[in-house]
Amino acid sequence: MSLANNKARLRWACRRGMLELDVLFMPFVDEAYDDLSEADKLTFERLLSCQDPELFAWFMGHEQCEDAELNAMVQFILGRVKA
């Protein structure tokens, strides 16, 4: 089931075990998620299905995600944070 139609479930899925990820995902959902294309929303949901250690490594720049779509979403989120 897609989380796109249920913002409360999406926000719950953004709550992670690491504060560093929470401070990236929660504002992104509140401020930018609604403006994403349907394809990008699905990519973001797929990103949320990844494990916290992977996400942490990608967002902190320790590793690069090999999945091009997920990597593009990581870079998009990081770009919003830096802007």
Coordinates of C-alpha atoms in Angstrom, one line a residue:
M1 CA 0.0 0.0 0.0
S2 CA 1.3 3.4 -1.0
L3 CA 1.9 5.9 1.8
A4 CA 1.3 8.8 -0.6
N5 CA -2.4 8.9 0.2
N6 CA -1.9 8.7 4.0
K7 CA 0.3 11.5 5.3
A8 CA 0.1 10.3 8.9
R9 CA 1.5 6.9 7.9
L10 CA 4.2 8.6 5.8
R11 CA 5.2 10.8 8.7
W12 CA 5.3 7.7 10.9
A13 CA 7.6 5.9 8.4
C14 CA 9.9 8.9 8.5
R15 CA 10.5 8.4 12.2
R16 CA 13.8 6.5 12.4
G17 CA 16.1 5.2 15.1
M18 CA 18.6 8.0 14.4
L19 CA 18.1 11.6 15.1
E20 CA 20.2 12.5 12.1
L21 CA 17.7 10.9 9.8
D22 CA 14.7 12.3 11.6
V23 CA 15.9 15.9 11.1
L24 CA 16.2 15.2 7.4
F25 CA 13.0 13.3 6.7
M26 CA 10.4 15.0 8.8
P27 CA 11.0 18.5 7.4
F28 CA 11.2 17.1 3.9
V29 CA 7.8 15.5 4.2
D30 CA 6.3 18.6 5.8
E31 CA 7.8 21.0 3.3
A32 CA 8.5 19.3 0.0
Y33 CA 6.8 15.9 -0.3
D34 CA 3.5 17.2 -1.7
D35 CA 5.3 18.9 -4.5
L36 CA 7.0 15.7 -5.8
S37 CA 5.8 13.9 -8.9
E38 CA 4.1 10.6 -8.3
A39 CA 7.2 8.8 -9.5
D40 CA 9.4 10.7 -7.0
K41 CA 6.9 10.0 -4.2
L42 CA 7.2 6.3 -4.9
T43 CA 11.0 6.7 -4.9
F44 CA 10.9 8.5 -1.6
E45 CA 8.7 5.7 -0.1
R46 CA 11.2 3.1 -1.4
L47 CA 14.0 5.1 0.2
L48 CA 12.1 4.9 3.5
S49 CA 12.1 1.1 3.2
C50 CA 16.0 1.0 3.4
Q51 CA 17.8 0.2 6.6
D52 CA 18.9 3.1 8.9
P53 CA 22.7 2.2 8.6
E54 CA 22.5 2.4 4.8
L55 CA 20.5 5.7 4.9
F56 CA 23.0 7.2 7.4
A57 CA 26.0 6.2 5.2
W58 CA 24.3 7.7 2.1
F59 CA 23.2 11.0 3.8
M60 CA 26.5 11.5 5.6
G61 CA 28.5 10.9 2.4
H62 CA 30.3 7.8 3.7
E63 CA 28.9 5.7 0.8
Q64 CA 27.0 6.3 -2.4
C65 CA 23.8 4.5 -3.1
E66 CA 24.2 2.2 -6.1
D67 CA 20.5 2.6 -7.1
A68 CA 20.4 5.7 -9.3
E69 CA 16.8 6.7 -8.4
L70 CA 17.4 6.4 -4.7
N71 CA 20.8 8.2 -5.0
A72 CA 19.0 11.1 -6.9
M73 CA 16.5 11.3 -4.1
V74 CA 19.2 11.4 -1.4
Q75 CA 21.0 14.2 -3.3
F76 CA 17.7 16.1 -3.8
I77 CA 17.0 15.9 0.0
L78 CA 20.5 17.0 0.8
G79 CA 20.3 19.9 -1.7
R80 CA 17.2 21.1 0.1
V81 CA 18.9 21.0 3.4
K82 CA 21.9 23.0 2.1
A83 CA 19.8 25.6 0.4

